[in-house]
Coordinates of C-alpha atoms in Angstrom, one line a residue:
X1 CA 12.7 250.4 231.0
X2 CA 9.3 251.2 230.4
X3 CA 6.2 248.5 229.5
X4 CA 4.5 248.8 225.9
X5 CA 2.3 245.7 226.6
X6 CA -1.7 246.3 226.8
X7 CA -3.7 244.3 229.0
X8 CA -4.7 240.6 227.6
X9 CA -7.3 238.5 228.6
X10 CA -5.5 236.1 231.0
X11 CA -4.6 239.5 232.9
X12 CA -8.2 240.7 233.4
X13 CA -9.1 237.2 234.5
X14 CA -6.3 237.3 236.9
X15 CA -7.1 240.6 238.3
X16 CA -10.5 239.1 239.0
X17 CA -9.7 236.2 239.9
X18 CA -7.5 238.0 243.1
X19 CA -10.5 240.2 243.7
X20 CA -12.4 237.3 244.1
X21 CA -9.7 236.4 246.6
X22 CA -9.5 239.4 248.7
X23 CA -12.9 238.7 249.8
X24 CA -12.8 235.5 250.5
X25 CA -10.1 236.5 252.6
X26 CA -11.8 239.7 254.5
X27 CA -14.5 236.6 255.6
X28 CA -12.5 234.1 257.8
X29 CA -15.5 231.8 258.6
X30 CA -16.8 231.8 254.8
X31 CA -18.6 234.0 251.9
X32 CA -21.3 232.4 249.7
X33 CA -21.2 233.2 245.8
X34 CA -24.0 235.5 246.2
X35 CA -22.4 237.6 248.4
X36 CA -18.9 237.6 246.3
X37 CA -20.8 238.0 243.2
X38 CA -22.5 241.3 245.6
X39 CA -19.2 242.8 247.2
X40 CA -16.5 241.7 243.6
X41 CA -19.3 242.8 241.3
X42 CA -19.0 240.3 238.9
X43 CA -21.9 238.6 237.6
X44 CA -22.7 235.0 237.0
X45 CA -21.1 234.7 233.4
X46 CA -17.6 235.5 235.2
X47 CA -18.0 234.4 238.9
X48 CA -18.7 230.6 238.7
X49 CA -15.8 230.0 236.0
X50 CA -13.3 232.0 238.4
X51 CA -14.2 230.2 241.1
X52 CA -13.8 226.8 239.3
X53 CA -10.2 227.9 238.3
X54 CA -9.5 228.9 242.3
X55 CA -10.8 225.5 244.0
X56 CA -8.6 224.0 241.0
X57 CA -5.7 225.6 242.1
X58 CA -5.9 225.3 245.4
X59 CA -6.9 229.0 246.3
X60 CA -10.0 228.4 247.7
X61 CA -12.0 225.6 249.2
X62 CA -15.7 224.6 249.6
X63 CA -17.3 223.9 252.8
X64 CA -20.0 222.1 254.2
X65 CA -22.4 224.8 254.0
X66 CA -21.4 225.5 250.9
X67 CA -19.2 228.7 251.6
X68 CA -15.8 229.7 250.3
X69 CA -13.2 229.9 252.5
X70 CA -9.1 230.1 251.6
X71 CA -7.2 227.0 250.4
X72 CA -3.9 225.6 251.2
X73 CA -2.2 226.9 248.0
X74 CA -3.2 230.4 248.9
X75 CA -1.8 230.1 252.8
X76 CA 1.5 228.5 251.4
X77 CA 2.6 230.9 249.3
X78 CA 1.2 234.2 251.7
X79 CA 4.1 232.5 253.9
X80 CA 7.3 234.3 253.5
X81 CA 9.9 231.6 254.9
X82 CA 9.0 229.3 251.8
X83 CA 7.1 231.2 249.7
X84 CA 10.1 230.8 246.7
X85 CA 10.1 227.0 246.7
X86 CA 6.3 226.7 246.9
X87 CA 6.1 229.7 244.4
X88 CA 8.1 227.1 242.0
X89 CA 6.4 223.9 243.1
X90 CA 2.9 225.6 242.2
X91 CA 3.9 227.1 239.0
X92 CA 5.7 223.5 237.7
X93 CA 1.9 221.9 239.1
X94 CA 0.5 224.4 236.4
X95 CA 2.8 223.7 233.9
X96 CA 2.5 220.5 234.1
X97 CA -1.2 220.4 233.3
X98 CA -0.7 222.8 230.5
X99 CA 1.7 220.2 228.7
X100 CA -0.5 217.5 229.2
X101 CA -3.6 219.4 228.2
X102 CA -1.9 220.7 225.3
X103 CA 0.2 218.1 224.1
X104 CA 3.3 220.4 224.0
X105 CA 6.7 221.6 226.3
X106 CA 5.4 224.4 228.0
X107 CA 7.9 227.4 229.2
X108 CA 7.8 230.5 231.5
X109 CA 10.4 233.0 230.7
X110 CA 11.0 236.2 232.1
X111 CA 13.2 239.4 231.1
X112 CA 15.4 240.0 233.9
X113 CA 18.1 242.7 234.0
X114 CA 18.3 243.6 230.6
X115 CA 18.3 239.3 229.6
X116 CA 16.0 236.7 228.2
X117 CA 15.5 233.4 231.0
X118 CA 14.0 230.5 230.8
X119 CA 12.7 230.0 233.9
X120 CA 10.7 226.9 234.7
X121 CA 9.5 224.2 231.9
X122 CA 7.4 221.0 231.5
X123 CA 8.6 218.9 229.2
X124 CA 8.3 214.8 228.9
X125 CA 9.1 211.6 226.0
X126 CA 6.5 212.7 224.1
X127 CA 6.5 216.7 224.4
X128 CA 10.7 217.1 224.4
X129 CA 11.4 220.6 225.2
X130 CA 13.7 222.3 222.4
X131 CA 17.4 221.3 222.1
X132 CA 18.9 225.1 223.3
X133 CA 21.8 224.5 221.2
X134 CA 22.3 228.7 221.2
X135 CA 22.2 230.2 224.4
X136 CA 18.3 231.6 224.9
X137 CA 19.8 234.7 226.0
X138 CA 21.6 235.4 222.5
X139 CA 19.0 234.4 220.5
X140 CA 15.9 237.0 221.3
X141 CA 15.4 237.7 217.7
X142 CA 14.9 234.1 216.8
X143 CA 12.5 232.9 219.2
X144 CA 8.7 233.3 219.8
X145 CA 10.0 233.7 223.9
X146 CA 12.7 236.3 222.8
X147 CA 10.4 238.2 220.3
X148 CA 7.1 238.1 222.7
X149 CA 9.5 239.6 225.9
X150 CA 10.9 241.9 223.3
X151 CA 7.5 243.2 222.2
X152 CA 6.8 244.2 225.8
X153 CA 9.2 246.7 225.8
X154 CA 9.2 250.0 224.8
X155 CA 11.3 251.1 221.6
X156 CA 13.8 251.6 223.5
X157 CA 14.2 249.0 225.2
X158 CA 14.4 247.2 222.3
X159 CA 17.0 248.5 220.7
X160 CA 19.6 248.4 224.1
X161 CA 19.1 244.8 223.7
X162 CA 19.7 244.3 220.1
X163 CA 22.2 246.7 221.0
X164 CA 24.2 244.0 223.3
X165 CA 23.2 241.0 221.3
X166 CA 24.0 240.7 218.0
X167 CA 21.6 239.4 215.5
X168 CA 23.1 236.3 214.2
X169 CA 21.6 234.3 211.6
X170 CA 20.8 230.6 213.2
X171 CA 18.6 229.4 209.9
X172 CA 17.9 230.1 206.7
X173 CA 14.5 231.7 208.5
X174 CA 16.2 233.6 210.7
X175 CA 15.3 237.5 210.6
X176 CA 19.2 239.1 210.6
X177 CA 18.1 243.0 210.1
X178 CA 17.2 245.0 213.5
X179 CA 15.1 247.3 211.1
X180 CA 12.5 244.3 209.9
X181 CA 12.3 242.9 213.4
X182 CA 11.4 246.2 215.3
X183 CA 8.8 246.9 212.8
X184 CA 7.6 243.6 213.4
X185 CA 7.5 244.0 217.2
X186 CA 5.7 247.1 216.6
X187 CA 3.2 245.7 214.8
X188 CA 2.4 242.7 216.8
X189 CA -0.9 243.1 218.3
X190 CA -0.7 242.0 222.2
X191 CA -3.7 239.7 222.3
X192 CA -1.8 237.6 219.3
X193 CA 0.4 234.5 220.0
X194 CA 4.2 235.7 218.5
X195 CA 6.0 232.3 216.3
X196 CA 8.7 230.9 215.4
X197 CA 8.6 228.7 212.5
X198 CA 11.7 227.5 212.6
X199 CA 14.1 230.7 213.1
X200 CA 15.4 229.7 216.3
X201 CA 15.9 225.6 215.1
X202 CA 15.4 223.5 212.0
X203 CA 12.4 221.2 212.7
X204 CA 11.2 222.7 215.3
X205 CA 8.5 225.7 215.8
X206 CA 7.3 227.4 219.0
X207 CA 4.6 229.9 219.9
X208 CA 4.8 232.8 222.6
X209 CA 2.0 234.7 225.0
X210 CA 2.6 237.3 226.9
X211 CA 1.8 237.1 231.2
X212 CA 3.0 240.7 231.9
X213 CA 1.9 241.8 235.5
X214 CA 3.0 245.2 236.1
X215 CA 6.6 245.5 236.2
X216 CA 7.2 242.4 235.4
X217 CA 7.7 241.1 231.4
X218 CA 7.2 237.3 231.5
X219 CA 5.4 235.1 228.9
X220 CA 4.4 231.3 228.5
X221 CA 5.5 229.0 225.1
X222 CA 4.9 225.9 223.7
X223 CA 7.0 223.9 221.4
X224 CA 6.9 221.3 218.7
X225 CA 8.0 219.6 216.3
X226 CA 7.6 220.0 212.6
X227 CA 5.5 217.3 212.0
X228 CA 2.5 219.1 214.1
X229 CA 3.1 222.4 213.3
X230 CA -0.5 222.4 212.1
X231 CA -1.2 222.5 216.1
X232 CA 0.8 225.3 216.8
X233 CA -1.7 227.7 216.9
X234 CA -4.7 225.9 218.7
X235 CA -1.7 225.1 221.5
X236 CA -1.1 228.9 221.5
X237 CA -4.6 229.4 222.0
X238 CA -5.2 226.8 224.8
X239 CA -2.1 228.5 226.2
X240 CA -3.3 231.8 226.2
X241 CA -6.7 230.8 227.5
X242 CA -4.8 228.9 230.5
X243 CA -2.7 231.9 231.5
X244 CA -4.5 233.6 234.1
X245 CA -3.5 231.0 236.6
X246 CA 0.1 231.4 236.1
X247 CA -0.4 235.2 236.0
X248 CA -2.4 234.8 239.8
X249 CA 0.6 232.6 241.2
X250 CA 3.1 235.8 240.3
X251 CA 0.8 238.2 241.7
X252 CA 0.3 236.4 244.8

């Protein structure tokens, strides 16, 4: 299976972000921000928001002096025995913020051996996560987490999984012609948040990113109901601007 997905935003920050990291690590005793910005190369309208986002996480840590040095997040997932469960506990931490900061149920789901899974979620009272009342796996063509994961892969790709699932209709929305939705995936621009206004569910829609990372095909998505479906697309864009942490976790 090859990749189609470009490079997005939260993936460049990400990639900096574990440049940023690698030095820190090459200087046990501590590296000051002028000499990252000096051996990382980046410059001071990219450094001092990186670094923000890596004491925040947990990555790094200040000292007295003022130096970096690496954090406890960082040492707890570099250890093998655990790494999994602390891979897990640090990604639910993230998307726990992200639900709270955008007022939505926030999902990571990945495409795994030829299937859509949900893997981890943040839901609450007042964010429910969506009622999976067909099996995410079944219904790729009818959700924003199905049609982002699908856009990721090549053309052919594609069409082995519409291949092995067929495309039933689940609303009146609901696109039901492989023809339509491959042009669709084809056109979708990478840096663009994928919807679903209500194909997947009545009363409910959902928006998609993408948090590809080499091999890997993963995205984030928010969900909500009807009635503040007028925020869908500022949640998609808080979501895509919060990415790069959940991206640095996976690369880790």
């Amino acid at each position: 299976m090859a990749l189609k997905q470009e490079p997005t935003a939260p993936y460049h920050s990400a990639q900096d972000a574990l440049r940023v990291l690698e030095t820190v690590a090459r200087h046990s005793s501590g590296v000051t921000d002028i000499l990252l910005a000096r051996e990382t190369g980046l410059g001071p309208e990219r450094l001092p928001a990186l670094l923000r986002m890596l004491r925040r996480e947990g990555y790094v840590e200040q000292v007295g002096d003022g130096a970096y040095v690496t954090g406890h997040a960082l040492a707890r997932l570099g250890s093998s025995h655990d790494r999994e469960q602390a891979l897990r506990e640090k990604l639910q931490h993230t998307l726990d913020r992200l639900r709270d900061s955008v007022g939505a149920a926030v999902y990571i789901s990945r495409y795994v051996d030829g299937e859509v899974r949900v893997t981890q979620y943040a839901d609450s009272p007042a964010t429910p996560a969506v009622n999976e009342w067909v099996d995410f796996r079944f219904s790729a063509h009818a959700t924003a987490v199905g049609k982002s994961l699908l856009g990721q892969l090549d053309h052919n790709g594609r069409r082995d999984h519409l291949a092995r699932h067929k495309m039933a209709r689940l609303t009146s929305r609901t696109i039901t012609s492989d023809k339509l939705l491959l042009s669709r995936l084809e056109a979708q621009p990478p840096t663009v948040p994928v919807l679903d206004l209500q194909e997947y569910a009545v009363g409910t829609v959902c928006a998609a990113v993408p948090i590809t990372a080499g091999s890997a095909v993963g995205c984030l998505a928010v969900s909500l109901p009807l009635e503040h479906a007028h925020r869908l697309r500022q949640a998609a864009d808080a979501l895509n601007r919060n990415a790069a942490p959940v991206l640095l976790s996976l690369a880790i």
